Amino acid sequence: MLFHSYKITRVLPCLADPMKIRVIADVSEEIHEVFPYLNATLKGCIYNHAANTLTIRKDQVLITLHALHITLAKIEDEKEAEELLKWLKDLINETYEKREEIEPNFSMAAELKALDLFKLLPGTNCKQCGEPTCLAFAVKLVGRNTDITKCNPLFSAKYQEKQKVLLDLLHAAGFQVPSQL
Ligand code: SF4
């Protein structure tokens, strides 16, 4: 068994969807050793070997695994979070037990969705980035045809929380993000 228990340590508003919550749970032991094996067996993961993160999409929920904690975004309530954490615990431990039968995958694999990035932009359609709407900017961003720093409003204090989540997501997917932010 790779890890024995988890504990929800924070419940926050979900930045991508104000009707939902974001849950952070600490895990009892480091779990990053299993990430390349999960990356090999699950569809649609974003794996960042250097940063030790694995992002998984399960239905509408966005799950990011770190060495010692798990973040769940777009969650309905704590009951759903508990169910997902139990599912993750079983999945991680079962995958770890079978790791010798699995070819690990260290590539970053899956792509980001423009809509996921759009939900984390300010959403004001102010055009400062040179695009007519935030959605148009998100589409260009996901296609690597523009740079996140062109959205000046995102780097204001008002959008600090969104900025952090968006930069983490871009970084996990292998995009270059400003290191000082
Ligand atoms: S600068 Fe940012 S907030 Fe303004 S339209 Fe572009 S992406 Fe949207």
PDB file of C-alpha atoms and ligand atoms in Angstrom:
ATOM      1  CA  MET A   1       0.000   0.000   0.000  1.00  0.00           C
ATOM      2  CA  LEU A   2       1.427   3.379  -1.010  1.00  0.00           C
ATOM      3  CA  PHE A   3      -0.657   5.510   1.338  1.00  0.00           C
ATOM      4  CA  HIS A   4      -2.961   4.670   4.208  1.00  0.00           C
ATOM      5  CA  SER A   5      -5.168   7.663   4.795  1.00  0.00           C
ATOM      6  CA  TYR A   6      -6.221  11.146   3.749  1.00  0.00           C
ATOM      7  CA  LYS A   7      -7.730  14.075   5.548  1.00  0.00           C
ATOM      8  CA  ILE A   8      -9.669  17.008   4.126  1.00  0.00           C
ATOM      9  CA  THR A   9      -7.813  20.097   5.347  1.00  0.00           C
ATOM     10  CA  ARG A  10      -9.484  22.895   3.372  1.00  0.00           C
ATOM     11  CA  VAL A  11     -12.843  23.543   1.706  1.00  0.00           C
ATOM     12  CA  LEU A  12     -12.842  26.657  -0.493  1.00  0.00           C
ATOM     13  CA  PRO A  13     -15.052  28.246  -3.139  1.00  0.00           C
ATOM     14  CA  CYS A  14     -14.374  26.782  -6.588  1.00  0.00           C
ATOM     15  CA  LEU A  15     -12.713  29.389  -8.792  1.00  0.00           C
ATOM     16  CA  ALA A  16     -13.829  27.782 -12.026  1.00  0.00           C
ATOM     17  CA  ASP A  17     -17.491  27.490 -10.964  1.00  0.00           C
ATOM     18  CA  PRO A  18     -18.949  29.668  -8.160  1.00  0.00           C
ATOM     19  CA  MET A  19     -21.756  27.131  -7.539  1.00  0.00           C
ATOM     20  CA  LYS A  20     -19.240  24.471  -6.518  1.00  0.00           C
ATOM     21  CA  ILE A  21     -16.422  23.957  -4.027  1.00  0.00           C
ATOM     22  CA  ARG A  22     -12.705  23.179  -4.101  1.00  0.00           C
ATOM     23  CA  VAL A  23     -11.372  20.664  -1.604  1.00  0.00           C
ATOM     24  CA  ILE A  24      -7.789  20.061  -0.507  1.00  0.00           C
ATOM     25  CA  ALA A  25      -6.860  16.840   1.286  1.00  0.00           C
ATOM     26  CA  ASP A  26      -3.514  15.882   2.782  1.00  0.00           C
ATOM     27  CA  VAL A  27      -2.316  12.305   2.299  1.00  0.00           C
ATOM     28  CA  SER A  28      -0.438  10.296   4.912  1.00  0.00           C
ATOM     29  CA  GLU A  29       2.522   9.263   2.711  1.00  0.00           C
ATOM     30  CA  GLU A  30       4.133  10.613  -0.482  1.00  0.00           C
ATOM     31  CA  ILE A  31       2.259   9.345  -3.542  1.00  0.00           C
ATOM     32  CA  HIS A  32       4.208  10.766  -6.505  1.00  0.00           C
ATOM     33  CA  GLU A  33       5.937   7.461  -7.267  1.00  0.00           C
ATOM     34  CA  VAL A  34       2.676   6.181  -8.743  1.00  0.00           C
ATOM     35  CA  PHE A  35       2.079   9.160 -11.089  1.00  0.00           C
ATOM     36  CA  PRO A  36       3.829   7.731 -14.217  1.00  0.00           C
ATOM     37  CA  TYR A  37       1.874   4.471 -13.757  1.00  0.00           C
ATOM     38  CA  LEU A  38      -1.451   6.317 -13.472  1.00  0.00           C
ATOM     39  CA  ASN A  39      -0.413   8.418 -16.468  1.00  0.00           C
ATOM     40  CA  ALA A  40       0.073   5.171 -18.399  1.00  0.00           C
ATOM     41  CA  THR A  41      -3.297   3.677 -17.469  1.00  0.00           C
ATOM     42  CA  LEU A  42      -5.747   6.606 -17.261  1.00  0.00           C
ATOM     43  CA  LYS A  43      -6.997   8.646 -20.197  1.00  0.00           C
ATOM     44  CA  GLY A  44      -6.660  12.409 -20.354  1.00  0.00           C
ATOM     45  CA  CYS A  45      -4.037  12.996 -17.644  1.00  0.00           C
ATOM     46  CA  ILE A  46      -1.613  15.888 -17.608  1.00  0.00           C
ATOM     47  CA  TYR A  47       1.634  14.754 -16.020  1.00  0.00           C
ATOM     48  CA  ASN A  48       4.446  17.079 -15.005  1.00  0.00           C
ATOM     49  CA  HIS A  49       7.329  14.914 -13.895  1.00  0.00           C
ATOM     50  CA  ALA A  50       9.529  17.869 -12.892  1.00  0.00           C
ATOM     51  CA  ALA A  51       6.813  19.443 -10.744  1.00  0.00           C
ATOM     52  CA  ASN A  52       5.550  16.088  -9.407  1.00  0.00           C
ATOM     53  CA  THR A  53       1.925  16.737 -10.333  1.00  0.00           C
ATOM     54  CA  LEU A  54      -0.678  14.677 -12.155  1.00  0.00           C
ATOM     55  CA  THR A  55      -3.970  16.239 -13.231  1.00  0.00           C
ATOM     56  CA  ILE A  56      -6.906  13.925 -13.913  1.00  0.00           C
ATOM     57  CA  ARG A  57     -10.324  14.852 -15.285  1.00  0.00           C
ATOM     58  CA  LYS A  58     -13.195  12.697 -13.943  1.00  0.00           C
ATOM     59  CA  ASP A  59     -16.541  13.741 -15.413  1.00  0.00           C
ATOM     60  CA  GLN A  60     -16.737  17.445 -14.495  1.00  0.00           C
ATOM     61  CA  VAL A  61     -14.247  17.218 -11.639  1.00  0.00           C
ATOM     62  CA  LEU A  62     -10.640  18.318 -11.978  1.00  0.00           C
ATOM     63  CA  ILE A  63      -8.279  16.365  -9.714  1.00  0.00           C
ATOM     64  CA  THR A  64      -4.661  17.361  -9.161  1.00  0.00           C
ATOM     65  CA  LEU A  65      -2.385  14.973  -7.314  1.00  0.00           C
ATOM     66  CA  HIS A  66       0.716  16.326  -5.590  1.00  0.00           C
ATOM     67  CA  ALA A  67       3.264  14.351  -3.586  1.00  0.00           C
ATOM     68  CA  LEU A  68       1.534  15.037  -0.263  1.00  0.00           C
ATOM     69  CA  HIS A  69      -1.864  16.473  -1.104  1.00  0.00           C
ATOM     70  CA  ILE A  70      -4.777  16.197  -3.501  1.00  0.00           C
ATOM     71  CA  THR A  71      -6.857  19.071  -4.869  1.00  0.00           C
ATOM     72  CA  LEU A  72     -10.413  18.485  -6.120  1.00  0.00           C
ATOM     73  CA  ALA A  73     -12.087  21.294  -8.093  1.00  0.00           C
ATOM     74  CA  LYS A  74     -15.694  21.662  -9.299  1.00  0.00           C
ATOM     75  CA  ILE A  75     -17.063  19.525  -6.439  1.00  0.00           C
ATOM     76  CA  GLU A  76     -20.735  19.607  -5.408  1.00  0.00           C
ATOM     77  CA  ASP A  77     -20.205  19.040  -1.675  1.00  0.00           C
ATOM     78  CA  GLU A  78     -17.987  17.318   0.893  1.00  0.00           C
ATOM     79  CA  LYS A  79     -19.862  14.043   0.431  1.00  0.00           C
ATOM     80  CA  GLU A  80     -18.806  13.960  -3.221  1.00  0.00           C
ATOM     81  CA  ALA A  81     -15.249  14.844  -2.149  1.00  0.00           C
ATOM     82  CA  GLU A  82     -15.170  11.927   0.313  1.00  0.00           C
ATOM     83  CA  GLU A  83     -16.406   9.511  -2.364  1.00  0.00           C
ATOM     84  CA  LEU A  84     -13.788  10.734  -4.832  1.00  0.00           C
ATOM     85  CA  LEU A  85     -10.996  10.553  -2.274  1.00  0.00           C
ATOM     86  CA  LYS A  86     -11.935   6.974  -1.433  1.00  0.00           C
ATOM     87  CA  TRP A  87     -11.948   6.143  -5.157  1.00  0.00           C
ATOM     88  CA  LEU A  88      -8.538   7.802  -5.551  1.00  0.00           C
ATOM     89  CA  LYS A  89      -7.070   5.991  -2.561  1.00  0.00           C
ATOM     90  CA  ASP A  90      -8.127   2.607  -3.979  1.00  0.00           C
ATOM     91  CA  LEU A  91      -6.983   3.550  -7.492  1.00  0.00           C
ATOM     92  CA  ILE A  92      -3.577   4.785  -6.334  1.00  0.00           C
ATOM     93  CA  ASN A  93      -2.924   1.792  -4.097  1.00  0.00           C
ATOM     94  CA  GLU A  94      -4.133  -0.766  -6.663  1.00  0.00           C
ATOM     95  CA  THR A  95      -2.054   0.848  -9.425  1.00  0.00           C
ATOM     96  CA  TYR A  96       0.982   0.899  -7.141  1.00  0.00           C
ATOM     97  CA  GLU A  97       0.541  -2.810  -6.347  1.00  0.00           C
ATOM     98  CA  LYS A  98       0.452  -3.598 -10.085  1.00  0.00           C
ATOM     99  CA  ARG A  99       3.253  -1.232 -11.116  1.00  0.00           C
ATOM    100  CA  GLU A 100       5.608  -3.995 -12.231  1.00  0.00           C
ATOM    101  CA  GLU A 101       3.089  -4.977 -14.914  1.00  0.00           C
ATOM    102  CA  ILE A 102       2.723  -1.393 -16.201  1.00  0.00           C
ATOM    103  CA  GLU A 103       5.072   0.488 -18.533  1.00  0.00           C
ATOM    104  CA  PRO A 104       5.392   3.922 -16.864  1.00  0.00           C
ATOM    105  CA  ASN A 105       4.601   6.957 -19.002  1.00  0.00           C
ATOM    106  CA  PHE A 106       6.657  10.060 -18.228  1.00  0.00           C
ATOM    107  CA  SER A 107       5.250  12.219 -21.058  1.00  0.00           C
ATOM    108  CA  MET A 108       2.907  15.111 -20.434  1.00  0.00           C
ATOM    109  CA  ALA A 109       0.224  13.598 -22.684  1.00  0.00           C
ATOM    110  CA  ALA A 110      -3.181  15.214 -22.603  1.00  0.00           C
ATOM    111  CA  GLU A 111      -4.114  18.606 -23.780  1.00  0.00           C
ATOM    112  CA  LEU A 112      -5.771  21.435 -21.927  1.00  0.00           C
ATOM    113  CA  LYS A 113      -9.294  22.507 -22.837  1.00  0.00           C
ATOM    114  CA  ALA A 114      -9.866  26.129 -23.843  1.00  0.00           C
ATOM    115  CA  LEU A 115     -13.059  26.200 -21.765  1.00  0.00           C
ATOM    116  CA  ASP A 116     -11.158  25.256 -18.588  1.00  0.00           C
ATOM    117  CA  LEU A 117      -8.734  28.136 -19.181  1.00  0.00           C
ATOM    118  CA  PHE A 118     -11.578  30.514 -20.063  1.00  0.00           C
ATOM    119  CA  LYS A 119     -13.284  29.905 -16.707  1.00  0.00           C
ATOM    120  CA  LEU A 120     -10.144  31.035 -14.914  1.00  0.00           C
ATOM    121  CA  LEU A 121      -9.708  34.259 -16.926  1.00  0.00           C
ATOM    122  CA  PRO A 122     -11.273  37.518 -15.629  1.00  0.00           C
ATOM    123  CA  GLY A 123     -14.205  37.130 -18.041  1.00  0.00           C
ATOM    124  CA  THR A 124     -14.597  40.871 -18.679  1.00  0.00           C
ATOM    125  CA  ASN A 125     -13.898  40.788 -22.435  1.00  0.00           C
ATOM    126  CA  CYS A 126     -11.867  43.977 -22.002  1.00  0.00           C
ATOM    127  CA  LYS A 127      -9.756  43.321 -25.151  1.00  0.00           C
ATOM    128  CA  GLN A 128      -6.471  44.390 -23.513  1.00  0.00           C
ATOM    129  CA  CYS A 129      -4.908  41.144 -24.726  1.00  0.00           C
ATOM    130  CA  GLY A 130      -5.705  42.049 -28.333  1.00  0.00           C
ATOM    131  CA  GLU A 131      -8.507  39.470 -28.601  1.00  0.00           C
ATOM    132  CA  PRO A 132     -12.207  40.372 -28.844  1.00  0.00           C
ATOM    133  CA  THR A 133     -13.231  38.114 -25.930  1.00  0.00           C
ATOM    134  CA  CYS A 134     -11.723  36.087 -23.096  1.00  0.00           C
ATOM    135  CA  LEU A 135     -12.895  32.919 -24.861  1.00  0.00           C
ATOM    136  CA  ALA A 136     -11.019  33.891 -28.037  1.00  0.00           C
ATOM    137  CA  PHE A 137      -7.933  34.478 -25.879  1.00  0.00           C
ATOM    138  CA  ALA A 138      -8.364  31.062 -24.191  1.00  0.00           C
ATOM    139  CA  VAL A 139      -8.578  29.346 -27.593  1.00  0.00           C
ATOM    140  CA  LYS A 140      -5.361  31.049 -28.724  1.00  0.00           C
ATOM    141  CA  LEU A 141      -3.702  30.292 -25.400  1.00  0.00           C
ATOM    142  CA  VAL A 142      -4.467  26.590 -25.552  1.00  0.00           C
ATOM    143  CA  GLY A 143      -3.104  26.525 -29.097  1.00  0.00           C
ATOM    144  CA  ARG A 144       0.075  28.263 -27.875  1.00  0.00           C
ATOM    145  CA  ASN A 145      -0.599  31.202 -30.187  1.00  0.00           C
ATOM    146  CA  THR A 146      -0.473  33.782 -27.436  1.00  0.00           C
ATOM    147  CA  ASP A 147       0.979  34.227 -23.980  1.00  0.00           C
ATOM    148  CA  ILE A 148      -0.771  34.355 -20.596  1.00  0.00           C
ATOM    149  CA  THR A 149       1.110  37.569 -19.709  1.00  0.00           C
ATOM    150  CA  LYS A 150      -0.927  39.403 -22.382  1.00  0.00           C
ATOM    151  CA  CYS A 151      -3.941  39.266 -20.045  1.00  0.00           C
ATOM    152  CA  ASN A 152      -2.882  42.172 -17.828  1.00  0.00           C
ATOM    153  CA  PRO A 153      -6.019  42.184 -15.642  1.00  0.00           C
ATOM    154  CA  LEU A 154      -5.319  38.611 -14.540  1.00  0.00           C
ATOM    155  CA  PHE A 155      -2.205  39.838 -12.751  1.00  0.00           C
ATOM    156  CA  SER A 156      -4.059  42.404 -10.662  1.00  0.00           C
ATOM    157  CA  ALA A 157      -4.826  41.727  -6.982  1.00  0.00           C
ATOM    158  CA  LYS A 158      -8.509  41.190  -7.804  1.00  0.00           C
ATOM    159  CA  TYR A 159      -7.787  38.005  -9.764  1.00  0.00           C
ATOM    160  CA  GLN A 160      -4.910  36.694  -7.653  1.00  0.00           C
ATOM    161  CA  GLU A 161      -6.629  33.401  -6.778  1.00  0.00           C
ATOM    162  CA  LYS A 162      -7.693  32.700 -10.379  1.00  0.00           C
ATOM    163  CA  GLN A 163      -4.215  33.634 -11.551  1.00  0.00           C
ATOM    164  CA  LYS A 164      -2.610  31.112  -9.213  1.00  0.00           C
ATOM    165  CA  VAL A 165      -4.836  28.234 -10.307  1.00  0.00           C
ATOM    166  CA  LEU A 166      -4.500  29.116 -13.993  1.00  0.00           C
ATOM    167  CA  LEU A 167      -0.703  29.383 -13.808  1.00  0.00           C
ATOM    168  CA  ASP A 168      -0.533  26.066 -11.947  1.00  0.00           C
ATOM    169  CA  LEU A 169      -2.679  24.427 -14.630  1.00  0.00           C
ATOM    170  CA  LEU A 170      -0.570  25.866 -17.458  1.00  0.00           C
ATOM    171  CA  HIS A 171       2.635  24.891 -15.693  1.00  0.00           C
ATOM    172  CA  ALA A 172       1.378  21.338 -15.128  1.00  0.00           C
ATOM    173  CA  ALA A 173       0.646  21.099 -18.851  1.00  0.00           C
ATOM    174  CA  GLY A 174       4.164  22.162 -19.752  1.00  0.00           C
ATOM    175  CA  PHE A 175       3.447  25.776 -20.702  1.00  0.00           C
ATOM    176  CA  GLN A 176       6.000  28.396 -19.791  1.00  0.00           C
ATOM    177  CA  VAL A 177       4.660  30.667 -17.077  1.00  0.00           C
ATOM    178  CA  PRO A 178       6.331  33.677 -15.472  1.00  0.00           C
ATOM    179  CA  SER A 179       8.472  32.261 -12.673  1.00  0.00           C
ATOM    180  CA  GLN A 180       8.094  35.224 -10.348  1.00  0.00           C
ATOM    181  CA  LEU A 181       4.288  34.927 -10.278  1.00  0.00           C
TER     182      LEU A 181
HETATM  183  S1  SF4 B   1      -7.130  40.864 -21.405  1.00  0.00           S
HETATM  184 FE1  SF4 B   1      -7.811  39.133 -20.176  1.00  0.00          FE
HETATM  185  S2  SF4 B   1      -9.763  39.829 -19.344  1.00  0.00           S
HETATM  186 FE2  SF4 B   1      -9.334  41.142 -21.067  1.00  0.00          FE
HETATM  187  S3  SF4 B   1     -10.296  40.144 -22.849  1.00  0.00           S
HETATM  188 FE3  SF4 B   1      -8.201  39.445 -22.782  1.00  0.00          FE
HETATM  189  S4  SF4 B   1      -8.336  37.539 -21.640  1.00  0.00           S
HETATM  190 FE4  SF4 B   1     -10.221  38.660 -21.190  1.00  0.00          FE
END
